[in-house]
Amino acid sequence: LLHTGWIMIGLSKDMEFFIYLLEHYAAYKKTTGDVILKQWDELGLTDLILNMYERYHSECLENAYKDIDLLVAEKKAELGKL
């Protein structure tokens, strides 16, 4: 795997975008990518967000942030009720 700026050779487009989204969402939340990824993993959202490539890459990142915030809040509420 070779990292060249924003382009990572050897990764699929959706994985490249997922990493881009993760890093930018972490900055939006004023934290780090590893903290966000851990949260998504714990909430069972990582695969869902990764699979939203078609939707998220075609809109502004702020819309993806709002959607992810909603997904996180819904999942936390759901898990809190268990």
PDB file of N, CA, C and O in Angstrom:
ATOM      1  N   LEU A   1       0.850  -1.181   0.000  1.00  0.00           N
ATOM      2  CA  LEU A   1       0.000   0.000   0.000  1.00  0.00           C
ATOM      3  C   LEU A   1       0.890   1.236   0.000  1.00  0.00           C
ATOM      4  O   LEU A   1       1.744   1.381   0.866  1.00  0.00           O
ATOM      5  N   LEU A   2       0.689   2.088  -0.951  1.00  0.00           N
ATOM      6  CA  LEU A   2       1.496   3.296  -1.078  1.00  0.00           C
ATOM      7  C   LEU A   2       0.592   4.508  -0.917  1.00  0.00           C
ATOM      8  O   LEU A   2      -0.388   4.663  -1.638  1.00  0.00           O
ATOM      9  N   HIS A   3       0.909   5.329   0.048  1.00  0.00           N
ATOM     10  CA  HIS A   3       0.133   6.543   0.282  1.00  0.00           C
ATOM     11  C   HIS A   3       0.811   7.698  -0.435  1.00  0.00           C
ATOM     12  O   HIS A   3       1.963   8.008  -0.168  1.00  0.00           O
ATOM     13  N   THR A   4       0.083   8.320  -1.348  1.00  0.00           N
ATOM     14  CA  THR A   4       0.632   9.449  -2.106  1.00  0.00           C
ATOM     15  C   THR A   4      -0.321  10.626  -1.987  1.00  0.00           C
ATOM     16  O   THR A   4      -1.198  10.816  -2.820  1.00  0.00           O
ATOM     17  N   GLY A   5      -0.200  11.378  -0.913  1.00  0.00           N
ATOM     18  CA  GLY A   5      -1.126  12.484  -0.698  1.00  0.00           C
ATOM     19  C   GLY A   5      -2.492  11.923  -0.372  1.00  0.00           C
ATOM     20  O   GLY A   5      -2.648  11.136   0.551  1.00  0.00           O
ATOM     21  N   TRP A   6      -3.485  12.291  -1.160  1.00  0.00           N
ATOM     22  CA  TRP A   6      -4.849  11.805  -0.927  1.00  0.00           C
ATOM     23  C   TRP A   6      -5.135  10.514  -1.676  1.00  0.00           C
ATOM     24  O   TRP A   6      -6.170   9.909  -1.484  1.00  0.00           O
ATOM     25  N   ILE A   7      -4.227  10.084  -2.538  1.00  0.00           N
ATOM     26  CA  ILE A   7      -4.477   8.876  -3.330  1.00  0.00           C
ATOM     27  C   ILE A   7      -3.708   7.712  -2.712  1.00  0.00           C
ATOM     28  O   ILE A   7      -2.508   7.792  -2.520  1.00  0.00           O
ATOM     29  N   MET A   8      -4.417   6.663  -2.386  1.00  0.00           N
ATOM     30  CA  MET A   8      -3.780   5.481  -1.817  1.00  0.00           C
ATOM     31  C   MET A   8      -3.839   4.358  -2.838  1.00  0.00           C
ATOM     32  O   MET A   8      -4.912   3.859  -3.149  1.00  0.00           O
ATOM     33  N   ILE A   9      -2.706   4.018  -3.372  1.00  0.00           N
ATOM     34  CA  ILE A   9      -2.627   2.993  -4.408  1.00  0.00           C
ATOM     35  C   ILE A   9      -2.894   1.637  -3.782  1.00  0.00           C
ATOM     36  O   ILE A   9      -2.330   1.295  -2.756  1.00  0.00           O
ATOM     37  N   GLY A  10      -3.758   0.858  -4.409  1.00  0.00           N
ATOM     38  CA  GLY A  10      -4.073  -0.468  -3.915  1.00  0.00           C
ATOM     39  C   GLY A  10      -5.419  -0.545  -3.219  1.00  0.00           C
ATOM     40  O   GLY A  10      -5.854  -1.625  -2.846  1.00  0.00           O
ATOM     41  N   LEU A  11      -6.090   0.601  -3.037  1.00  0.00           N
ATOM     42  CA  LEU A  11      -7.413   0.602  -2.406  1.00  0.00           C
ATOM     43  C   LEU A  11      -8.487   0.863  -3.459  1.00  0.00           C
ATOM     44  O   LEU A  11      -8.263   1.576  -4.423  1.00  0.00           O
ATOM     45  N   SER A  12      -9.652   0.315  -3.215  1.00  0.00           N
ATOM     46  CA  SER A  12     -10.790   0.586  -4.091  1.00  0.00           C
ATOM     47  C   SER A  12     -11.237   2.036  -3.909  1.00  0.00           C
ATOM     48  O   SER A  12     -10.919   2.674  -2.903  1.00  0.00           O
ATOM     49  N   LYS A  13     -11.994   2.535  -4.876  1.00  0.00           N
ATOM     50  CA  LYS A  13     -12.501   3.906  -4.784  1.00  0.00           C
ATOM     51  C   LYS A  13     -13.364   4.099  -3.553  1.00  0.00           C
ATOM     52  O   LYS A  13     -13.280   5.118  -2.892  1.00  0.00           O
ATOM     53  N   ASP A  14     -14.212   3.106  -3.252  1.00  0.00           N
ATOM     54  CA  ASP A  14     -15.079   3.263  -2.091  1.00  0.00           C
ATOM     55  C   ASP A  14     -14.283   3.266  -0.791  1.00  0.00           C
ATOM     56  O   ASP A  14     -14.587   4.017   0.135  1.00  0.00           O
ATOM     57  N   MET A  15     -13.219   2.485  -0.711  1.00  0.00           N
ATOM     58  CA  MET A  15     -12.389   2.489   0.499  1.00  0.00           C
ATOM     59  C   MET A  15     -11.594   3.783   0.607  1.00  0.00           C
ATOM     60  O   MET A  15     -11.460   4.346   1.695  1.00  0.00           O
ATOM     61  N   GLU A  16     -11.093   4.288  -0.510  1.00  0.00           N
ATOM     62  CA  GLU A  16     -10.403   5.581  -0.495  1.00  0.00           C
ATOM     63  C   GLU A  16     -11.336   6.667   0.014  1.00  0.00           C
ATOM     64  O   GLU A  16     -10.959   7.491   0.846  1.00  0.00           O
ATOM     65  N   PHE A  17     -12.579   6.665  -0.503  1.00  0.00           N
ATOM     66  CA  PHE A  17     -13.542   7.677  -0.072  1.00  0.00           C
ATOM     67  C   PHE A  17     -13.909   7.484   1.392  1.00  0.00           C
ATOM     68  O   PHE A  17     -14.067   8.461   2.137  1.00  0.00           O
ATOM     69  N   PHE A  18     -14.059   6.237   1.834  1.00  0.00           N
ATOM     70  CA  PHE A  18     -14.384   5.964   3.232  1.00  0.00           C
ATOM     71  C   PHE A  18     -13.321   6.568   4.151  1.00  0.00           C
ATOM     72  O   PHE A  18     -13.653   7.209   5.152  1.00  0.00           O
ATOM     73  N   ILE A  19     -12.067   6.392   3.810  1.00  0.00           N
ATOM     74  CA  ILE A  19     -10.974   6.944   4.620  1.00  0.00           C
ATOM     75  C   ILE A  19     -11.017   8.473   4.591  1.00  0.00           C
ATOM     76  O   ILE A  19     -10.867   9.131   5.620  1.00  0.00           O
ATOM     77  N   TYR A  20     -11.253   9.026   3.416  1.00  0.00           N
ATOM     78  CA  TYR A  20     -11.401  10.485   3.275  1.00  0.00           C
ATOM     79  C   TYR A  20     -12.547  10.991   4.141  1.00  0.00           C
ATOM     80  O   TYR A  20     -12.397  11.953   4.902  1.00  0.00           O
ATOM     81  N   LEU A  21     -13.706  10.318   4.055  1.00  0.00           N
ATOM     82  CA  LEU A  21     -14.873  10.698   4.842  1.00  0.00           C
ATOM     83  C   LEU A  21     -14.580  10.562   6.334  1.00  0.00           C
ATOM     84  O   LEU A  21     -14.901  11.453   7.123  1.00  0.00           O
ATOM     85  N   LEU A  22     -13.978   9.473   6.729  1.00  0.00           N
ATOM     86  CA  LEU A  22     -13.644   9.233   8.132  1.00  0.00           C
ATOM     87  C   LEU A  22     -12.745  10.347   8.676  1.00  0.00           C
ATOM     88  O   LEU A  22     -13.009  10.902   9.752  1.00  0.00           O
ATOM     89  N   GLU A  23     -11.704  10.690   7.947  1.00  0.00           N
ATOM     90  CA  GLU A  23     -10.779  11.731   8.393  1.00  0.00           C
ATOM     91  C   GLU A  23     -11.462  13.091   8.496  1.00  0.00           C
ATOM     92  O   GLU A  23     -11.251  13.834   9.459  1.00  0.00           O
ATOM     93  N   HIS A  24     -12.287  13.419   7.523  1.00  0.00           N
ATOM     94  CA  HIS A  24     -12.971  14.710   7.536  1.00  0.00           C
ATOM     95  C   HIS A  24     -14.089  14.757   8.575  1.00  0.00           C
ATOM     96  O   HIS A  24     -14.302  15.785   9.211  1.00  0.00           O
ATOM     97  N   TYR A  25     -14.792  13.645   8.753  1.00  0.00           N
ATOM     98  CA  TYR A  25     -15.826  13.590   9.786  1.00  0.00           C
ATOM     99  C   TYR A  25     -15.184  13.724  11.161  1.00  0.00           C
ATOM    100  O   TYR A  25     -15.716  14.430  12.035  1.00  0.00           O
ATOM    101  N   ALA A  26     -14.046  13.107  11.367  1.00  0.00           N
ATOM    102  CA  ALA A  26     -13.327  13.221  12.637  1.00  0.00           C
ATOM    103  C   ALA A  26     -12.939  14.677  12.908  1.00  0.00           C
ATOM    104  O   ALA A  26     -13.093  15.168  14.032  1.00  0.00           O
ATOM    105  N   ALA A  27     -12.458  15.372  11.889  1.00  0.00           N
ATOM    106  CA  ALA A  27     -12.115  16.789  12.048  1.00  0.00           C
ATOM    107  C   ALA A  27     -13.362  17.605  12.389  1.00  0.00           C
ATOM    108  O   ALA A  27     -13.322  18.478  13.262  1.00  0.00           O
ATOM    109  N   TYR A  28     -14.472  17.295  11.730  1.00  0.00           N
ATOM    110  CA  TYR A  28     -15.755  17.952  11.999  1.00  0.00           C
ATOM    111  C   TYR A  28     -16.176  17.738  13.453  1.00  0.00           C
ATOM    112  O   TYR A  28     -16.704  18.645  14.097  1.00  0.00           O
ATOM    113  N   LYS A  29     -15.900  16.554  13.994  1.00  0.00           N
ATOM    114  CA  LYS A  29     -16.248  16.230  15.379  1.00  0.00           C
ATOM    115  C   LYS A  29     -15.133  16.614  16.356  1.00  0.00           C
ATOM    116  O   LYS A  29     -15.241  16.373  17.550  1.00  0.00           O
ATOM    117  N   LYS A  30     -14.055  17.216  15.831  1.00  0.00           N
ATOM    118  CA  LYS A  30     -12.901  17.651  16.632  1.00  0.00           C
ATOM    119  C   LYS A  30     -12.286  16.489  17.421  1.00  0.00           C
ATOM    120  O   LYS A  30     -12.022  16.584  18.618  1.00  0.00           O
ATOM    121  N   THR A  31     -12.070  15.397  16.718  1.00  0.00           N
ATOM    122  CA  THR A  31     -11.437  14.221  17.298  1.00  0.00           C
ATOM    123  C   THR A  31     -10.557  13.561  16.240  1.00  0.00           C
ATOM    124  O   THR A  31     -10.212  14.203  15.255  1.00  0.00           O
ATOM    125  N   THR A  32     -10.210  12.312  16.441  1.00  0.00           N
ATOM    126  CA  THR A  32      -9.345  11.612  15.487  1.00  0.00           C
ATOM    127  C   THR A  32     -10.107  10.495  14.787  1.00  0.00           C
ATOM    128  O   THR A  32     -11.145  10.025  15.278  1.00  0.00           O
ATOM    129  N   GLY A  33      -9.555  10.070  13.673  1.00  0.00           N
ATOM    130  CA  GLY A  33     -10.169   9.001  12.905  1.00  0.00           C
ATOM    131  C   GLY A  33     -10.272   7.701  13.676  1.00  0.00           C
ATOM    132  O   GLY A  33     -11.272   6.988  13.562  1.00  0.00           O
ATOM    133  N   ASP A  34      -9.265   7.398  14.492  1.00  0.00           N
ATOM    134  CA  ASP A  34      -9.323   6.141  15.235  1.00  0.00           C
ATOM    135  C   ASP A  34     -10.431   6.148  16.281  1.00  0.00           C
ATOM    136  O   ASP A  34     -11.070   5.127  16.516  1.00  0.00           O
ATOM    137  N   VAL A  35     -10.699   7.308  16.886  1.00  0.00           N
ATOM    138  CA  VAL A  35     -11.800   7.423  17.855  1.00  0.00           C
ATOM    139  C   VAL A  35     -13.140   7.229  17.149  1.00  0.00           C
ATOM    140  O   VAL A  35     -14.011   6.497  17.631  1.00  0.00           O
ATOM    141  N   ILE A  36     -13.300   7.864  15.987  1.00  0.00           N
ATOM    142  CA  ILE A  36     -14.546   7.734  15.229  1.00  0.00           C
ATOM    143  C   ILE A  36     -14.735   6.303  14.751  1.00  0.00           C
ATOM    144  O   ILE A  36     -15.831   5.741  14.879  1.00  0.00           O
ATOM    145  N   LEU A  37     -13.683   5.701  14.208  1.00  0.00           N
ATOM    146  CA  LEU A  37     -13.799   4.330  13.715  1.00  0.00           C
ATOM    147  C   LEU A  37     -14.170   3.371  14.847  1.00  0.00           C
ATOM    148  O   LEU A  37     -14.999   2.482  14.664  1.00  0.00           O
ATOM    149  N   LYS A  38     -13.589   3.569  16.007  1.00  0.00           N
ATOM    150  CA  LYS A  38     -13.925   2.726  17.167  1.00  0.00           C
ATOM    151  C   LYS A  38     -15.406   2.885  17.521  1.00  0.00           C
ATOM    152  O   LYS A  38     -16.099   1.905  17.788  1.00  0.00           O
ATOM    153  N   GLN A  39     -15.898   4.117  17.508  1.00  0.00           N
ATOM    154  CA  GLN A  39     -17.308   4.368  17.804  1.00  0.00           C
ATOM    155  C   GLN A  39     -18.201   3.675  16.775  1.00  0.00           C
ATOM    156  O   GLN A  39     -19.161   2.998  17.137  1.00  0.00           O
ATOM    157  N   TRP A  40     -17.880   3.857  15.494  1.00  0.00           N
ATOM    158  CA  TRP A  40     -18.691   3.224  14.444  1.00  0.00           C
ATOM    159  C   TRP A  40     -18.667   1.710  14.581  1.00  0.00           C
ATOM    160  O   TRP A  40     -19.698   1.057  14.425  1.00  0.00           O
ATOM    161  N   ASP A  41     -17.497   1.147  14.889  1.00  0.00           N
ATOM    162  CA  ASP A  41     -17.395  -0.300  15.080  1.00  0.00           C
ATOM    163  C   ASP A  41     -18.257  -0.755  16.257  1.00  0.00           C
ATOM    164  O   ASP A  41     -18.997  -1.732  16.147  1.00  0.00           O
ATOM    165  N   GLU A  42     -18.165  -0.051  17.368  1.00  0.00           N
ATOM    166  CA  GLU A  42     -18.929  -0.421  18.559  1.00  0.00           C
ATOM    167  C   GLU A  42     -20.431  -0.328  18.325  1.00  0.00           C
ATOM    168  O   GLU A  42     -21.202  -1.101  18.906  1.00  0.00           O
ATOM    169  N   LEU A  43     -20.846   0.613  17.492  1.00  0.00           N
ATOM    170  CA  LEU A  43     -22.271   0.792  17.193  1.00  0.00           C
ATOM    171  C   LEU A  43     -22.729  -0.066  16.014  1.00  0.00           C
ATOM    172  O   LEU A  43     -23.911  -0.069  15.686  1.00  0.00           O
ATOM    173  N   GLY A  44     -21.803  -0.763  15.385  1.00  0.00           N
ATOM    174  CA  GLY A  44     -22.154  -1.593  14.237  1.00  0.00           C
ATOM    175  C   GLY A  44     -22.492  -0.799  12.988  1.00  0.00           C
ATOM    176  O   GLY A  44     -23.289  -1.236  12.164  1.00  0.00           O
ATOM    177  N   LEU A  45     -21.870   0.370  12.847  1.00  0.00           N
ATOM    178  CA  LEU A  45     -22.181   1.259  11.717  1.00  0.00           C
ATOM    179  C   LEU A  45     -21.115   1.305  10.631  1.00  0.00           C
ATOM    180  O   LEU A  45     -21.359   1.857   9.559  1.00  0.00           O
ATOM    181  N   THR A  46     -19.957   0.741  10.881  1.00  0.00           N
ATOM    182  CA  THR A  46     -18.841   0.876   9.937  1.00  0.00           C
ATOM    183  C   THR A  46     -19.199   0.349   8.552  1.00  0.00           C
ATOM    184  O   THR A  46     -19.017   1.053   7.551  1.00  0.00           O
ATOM    185  N   ASP A  47     -19.708  -0.861   8.474  1.00  0.00           N
ATOM    186  CA  ASP A  47     -20.049  -1.439   7.165  1.00  0.00           C
ATOM    187  C   ASP A  47     -21.166  -0.662   6.488  1.00  0.00           C
ATOM    188  O   ASP A  47     -21.128  -0.453   5.269  1.00  0.00           O
ATOM    189  N   LEU A  48     -22.145  -0.210   7.266  1.00  0.00           N
ATOM    190  CA  LEU A  48     -23.246   0.577   6.690  1.00  0.00           C
ATOM    191  C   LEU A  48     -22.710   1.854   6.059  1.00  0.00           C
ATOM    192  O   LEU A  48     -23.052   2.191   4.925  1.00  0.00           O
ATOM    193  N   ILE A  49     -21.853   2.562   6.780  1.00  0.00           N
ATOM    194  CA  ILE A  49     -21.290   3.816   6.264  1.00  0.00           C
ATOM    195  C   ILE A  49     -20.397   3.546   5.054  1.00  0.00           C
ATOM    196  O   ILE A  49     -20.476   4.261   4.053  1.00  0.00           O
ATOM    197  N   LEU A  50     -19.600   2.503   5.116  1.00  0.00           N
ATOM    198  CA  LEU A  50     -18.767   2.132   3.970  1.00  0.00           C
ATOM    199  C   LEU A  50     -19.632   1.842   2.747  1.00  0.00           C
ATOM    200  O   LEU A  50     -19.311   2.253   1.633  1.00  0.00           O
ATOM    201  N   ASN A  51     -20.759   1.187   2.948  1.00  0.00           N
ATOM    202  CA  ASN A  51     -21.646   0.824   1.840  1.00  0.00           C
ATOM    203  C   ASN A  51     -22.481   1.992   1.322  1.00  0.00           C
ATOM    204  O   ASN A  51     -23.188   1.844   0.336  1.00  0.00           O
ATOM    205  N   MET A  52     -22.364   3.156   1.964  1.00  0.00           N
ATOM    206  CA  MET A  52     -23.093   4.347   1.511  1.00  0.00           C
ATOM    207  C   MET A  52     -22.273   5.162   0.510  1.00  0.00           C
ATOM    208  O   MET A  52     -22.611   6.294   0.196  1.00  0.00           O
ATOM    209  N   TYR A  53     -21.216   4.575  -0.031  1.00  0.00           N
ATOM    210  CA  TYR A  53     -20.322   5.265  -0.969  1.00  0.00           C
ATOM    211  C   TYR A  53     -21.093   5.961  -2.084  1.00  0.00           C
ATOM    212  O   TYR A  53     -20.875   7.149  -2.350  1.00  0.00           O
ATOM    213  N   GLU A  54     -21.985   5.248  -2.737  1.00  0.00           N
ATOM    214  CA  GLU A  54     -22.703   5.824  -3.884  1.00  0.00           C
ATOM    215  C   GLU A  54     -23.454   7.084  -3.502  1.00  0.00           C
ATOM    216  O   GLU A  54     -23.496   8.046  -4.258  1.00  0.00           O
ATOM    217  N   ARG A  55     -24.033   7.095  -2.325  1.00  0.00           N
ATOM    218  CA  ARG A  55     -24.789   8.263  -1.872  1.00  0.00           C
ATOM    219  C   ARG A  55     -23.864   9.373  -1.387  1.00  0.00           C
ATOM    220  O   ARG A  55     -24.004  10.527  -1.798  1.00  0.00           O
ATOM    221  N   TYR A  56     -22.928   9.031  -0.510  1.00  0.00           N
ATOM    222  CA  TYR A  56     -22.114  10.051   0.129  1.00  0.00           C
ATOM    223  C   TYR A  56     -21.119  10.720  -0.811  1.00  0.00           C
ATOM    224  O   TYR A  56     -20.847  11.912  -0.665  1.00  0.00           O
ATOM    225  N   HIS A  57     -20.564   9.998  -1.759  1.00  0.00           N
ATOM    226  CA  HIS A  57     -19.536  10.624  -2.599  1.00  0.00           C
ATOM    227  C   HIS A  57     -20.132  11.581  -3.616  1.00  0.00           C
ATOM    228  O   HIS A  57     -19.423  12.378  -4.209  1.00  0.00           O
ATOM    229  N   SER A  58     -21.455  11.535  -3.810  1.00  0.00           N
ATOM    230  CA  SER A  58     -22.083  12.385  -4.812  1.00  0.00           C
ATOM    231  C   SER A  58     -22.762  13.618  -4.206  1.00  0.00           C
ATOM    232  O   SER A  58     -23.381  14.390  -4.921  1.00  0.00           O
ATOM    233  N   GLU A  59     -22.632  13.800  -2.905  1.00  0.00           N
ATOM    234  CA  GLU A  59     -23.234  14.968  -2.265  1.00  0.00           C
ATOM    235  C   GLU A  59     -22.170  15.682  -1.436  1.00  0.00           C
ATOM    236  O   GLU A  59     -21.068  15.169  -1.257  1.00  0.00           O
ATOM    237  N   CYS A  60     -22.513  16.842  -0.922  1.00  0.00           N
ATOM    238  CA  CYS A  60     -21.527  17.557  -0.102  1.00  0.00           C
ATOM    239  C   CYS A  60     -21.309  16.809   1.213  1.00  0.00           C
ATOM    240  O   CYS A  60     -22.218  16.148   1.720  1.00  0.00           O
ATOM    241  N   LEU A  61     -20.104  16.883   1.720  1.00  0.00           N
ATOM    242  CA  LEU A  61     -19.746  16.145   2.927  1.00  0.00           C
ATOM    243  C   LEU A  61     -20.619  16.526   4.120  1.00  0.00           C
ATOM    244  O   LEU A  61     -20.905  15.685   4.965  1.00  0.00           O
ATOM    245  N   GLU A  62     -21.071  17.766   4.183  1.00  0.00           N
ATOM    246  CA  GLU A  62     -21.900  18.190   5.304  1.00  0.00           C
ATOM    247  C   GLU A  62     -23.192  17.377   5.381  1.00  0.00           C
ATOM    248  O   GLU A  62     -23.685  17.098   6.473  1.00  0.00           O
ATOM    249  N   ASN A  63     -23.741  16.985   4.230  1.00  0.00           N
ATOM    250  CA  ASN A  63     -24.936  16.128   4.228  1.00  0.00           C
ATOM    251  C   ASN A  63     -24.606  14.750   4.787  1.00  0.00           C
ATOM    252  O   ASN A  63     -25.398  14.165   5.536  1.00  0.00           O
ATOM    253  N   ALA A  64     -23.450  14.226   4.432  1.00  0.00           N
ATOM    254  CA  ALA A  64     -23.021  12.937   4.972  1.00  0.00           C
ATOM    255  C   ALA A  64     -22.823  13.053   6.480  1.00  0.00           C
ATOM    256  O   ALA A  64     -23.225  12.154   7.229  1.00  0.00           O
ATOM    257  N   TYR A  65     -22.245  14.161   6.940  1.00  0.00           N
ATOM    258  CA  TYR A  65     -22.045  14.351   8.380  1.00  0.00           C
ATOM    259  C   TYR A  65     -23.386  14.319   9.115  1.00  0.00           C
ATOM    260  O   TYR A  65     -23.505  13.673  10.162  1.00  0.00           O
ATOM    261  N   LYS A  66     -24.366  15.034   8.585  1.00  0.00           N
ATOM    262  CA  LYS A  66     -25.696  15.064   9.216  1.00  0.00           C
ATOM    263  C   LYS A  66     -26.305  13.674   9.260  1.00  0.00           C
ATOM    264  O   LYS A  66     -26.903  13.276  10.266  1.00  0.00           O
ATOM    265  N   ASP A  67     -26.170  12.945   8.170  1.00  0.00           N
ATOM    266  CA  ASP A  67     -26.711  11.589   8.107  1.00  0.00           C
ATOM    267  C   ASP A  67     -26.001  10.679   9.118  1.00  0.00           C
ATOM    268  O   ASP A  67     -26.657   9.925   9.846  1.00  0.00           O
ATOM    269  N   ILE A  68     -24.699  10.774   9.188  1.00  0.00           N
ATOM    270  CA  ILE A  68     -23.930   9.953  10.125  1.00  0.00           C
ATOM    271  C   ILE A  68     -24.274  10.336  11.565  1.00  0.00           C
ATOM    272  O   ILE A  68     -24.443   9.453  12.417  1.00  0.00           O
ATOM    273  N   ASP A  69     -24.396  11.624  11.845  1.00  0.00           N
ATOM    274  CA  ASP A  69     -24.805  12.053  13.187  1.00  0.00           C
ATOM    275  C   ASP A  69     -26.141  11.424  13.574  1.00  0.00           C
ATOM    276  O   ASP A  69     -26.320  10.961  14.704  1.00  0.00           O
ATOM    277  N   LEU A  70     -27.074  11.402  12.624  1.00  0.00           N
ATOM    278  CA  LEU A  70     -28.386  10.801  12.876  1.00  0.00           C
ATOM    279  C   LEU A  70     -28.271   9.298  13.108  1.00  0.00           C
ATOM    280  O   LEU A  70     -28.882   8.755  14.040  1.00  0.00           O
ATOM    281  N   LEU A  71     -27.481   8.617  12.274  1.00  0.00           N
ATOM    282  CA  LEU A  71     -27.272   7.178  12.450  1.00  0.00           C
ATOM    283  C   LEU A  71     -26.674   6.866  13.818  1.00  0.00           C
ATOM    284  O   LEU A  71     -27.117   5.928  14.506  1.00  0.00           O
ATOM    285  N   VAL A  72     -25.682   7.647  14.236  1.00  0.00           N
ATOM    286  CA  VAL A  72     -25.031   7.442  15.531  1.00  0.00           C
ATOM    287  C   VAL A  72     -26.042   7.667  16.664  1.00  0.00           C
ATOM    288  O   VAL A  72     -26.144   6.855  17.579  1.00  0.00           O
ATOM    289  N   ALA A  73     -26.799   8.759  16.580  1.00  0.00           N
ATOM    290  CA  ALA A  73     -27.783   9.065  17.622  1.00  0.00           C
ATOM    291  C   ALA A  73     -28.853   7.979  17.708  1.00  0.00           C
ATOM    292  O   ALA A  73     -29.227   7.556  18.809  1.00  0.00           O
ATOM    293  N   GLU A  74     -29.347   7.511  16.551  1.00  0.00           N
ATOM    294  CA  GLU A  74     -30.368   6.463  16.542  1.00  0.00           C
ATOM    295  C   GLU A  74     -29.837   5.171  17.138  1.00  0.00           C
ATOM    296  O   GLU A  74     -30.519   4.507  17.911  1.00  0.00           O
ATOM    297  N   LYS A  75     -28.609   4.806  16.759  1.00  0.00           N
ATOM    298  CA  LYS A  75     -28.022   3.564  17.262  1.00  0.00           C
ATOM    299  C   LYS A  75     -27.767   3.651  18.763  1.00  0.00           C
ATOM    300  O   LYS A  75     -28.024   2.700  19.494  1.00  0.00           O
ATOM    301  N   LYS A  76     -27.281   4.817  19.228  1.00  0.00           N
ATOM    302  CA  LYS A  76     -27.060   4.990  20.677  1.00  0.00           C
ATOM    303  C   LYS A  76     -28.381   4.885  21.437  1.00  0.00           C
ATOM    304  O   LYS A  76     -28.448   4.264  22.494  1.00  0.00           O
ATOM    305  N   ALA A  77     -29.440   5.499  20.897  1.00  0.00           N
ATOM    306  CA  ALA A  77     -30.758   5.434  21.537  1.00  0.00           C
ATOM    307  C   ALA A  77     -31.267   3.986  21.555  1.00  0.00           C
ATOM    308  O   ALA A  77     -31.803   3.515  22.564  1.00  0.00           O
ATOM    309  N   GLU A  78     -31.092   3.290  20.447  1.00  0.00           N
ATOM    310  CA  GLU A  78     -31.514   1.897  20.337  1.00  0.00           C
ATOM    311  C   GLU A  78     -30.768   1.016  21.346  1.00  0.00           C
ATOM    312  O   GLU A  78     -31.373   0.203  22.045  1.00  0.00           O
ATOM    313  N   LEU A  79     -29.474   1.196  21.448  1.00  0.00           N
ATOM    314  CA  LEU A  79     -28.671   0.395  22.376  1.00  0.00           C
ATOM    315  C   LEU A  79     -28.952   0.779  23.829  1.00  0.00           C
ATOM    316  O   LEU A  79     -28.869  -0.071  24.713  1.00  0.00           O
ATOM    317  N   GLY A  80     -29.312   2.031  24.054  1.00  0.00           N
ATOM    318  CA  GLY A  80     -29.649   2.479  25.401  1.00  0.00           C
ATOM    319  C   GLY A  80     -30.934   1.871  25.932  1.00  0.00           C
ATOM    320  O   GLY A  80     -31.137   1.744  27.125  1.00  0.00           O
ATOM    321  N   LYS A  81     -31.802   1.452  25.008  1.00  0.00           N
ATOM    322  CA  LYS A  81     -33.086   0.861  25.394  1.00  0.00           C
ATOM    323  C   LYS A  81     -32.964  -0.619  25.716  1.00  0.00           C
ATOM    324  O   LYS A  81     -33.875  -1.197  26.266  1.00  0.00           O
ATOM    325  N   LEU A  82     -31.827  -1.243  25.355  1.00  0.00           N
ATOM    326  CA  LEU A  82     -31.662  -2.672  25.594  1.00  0.00           C
ATOM    327  C   LEU A  82     -31.388  -2.967  27.049  1.00  0.00           C
ATOM    328  O   LEU A  82     -30.903  -2.236  27.805  1.00  0.00           O
TER     329      LEU A  82
END
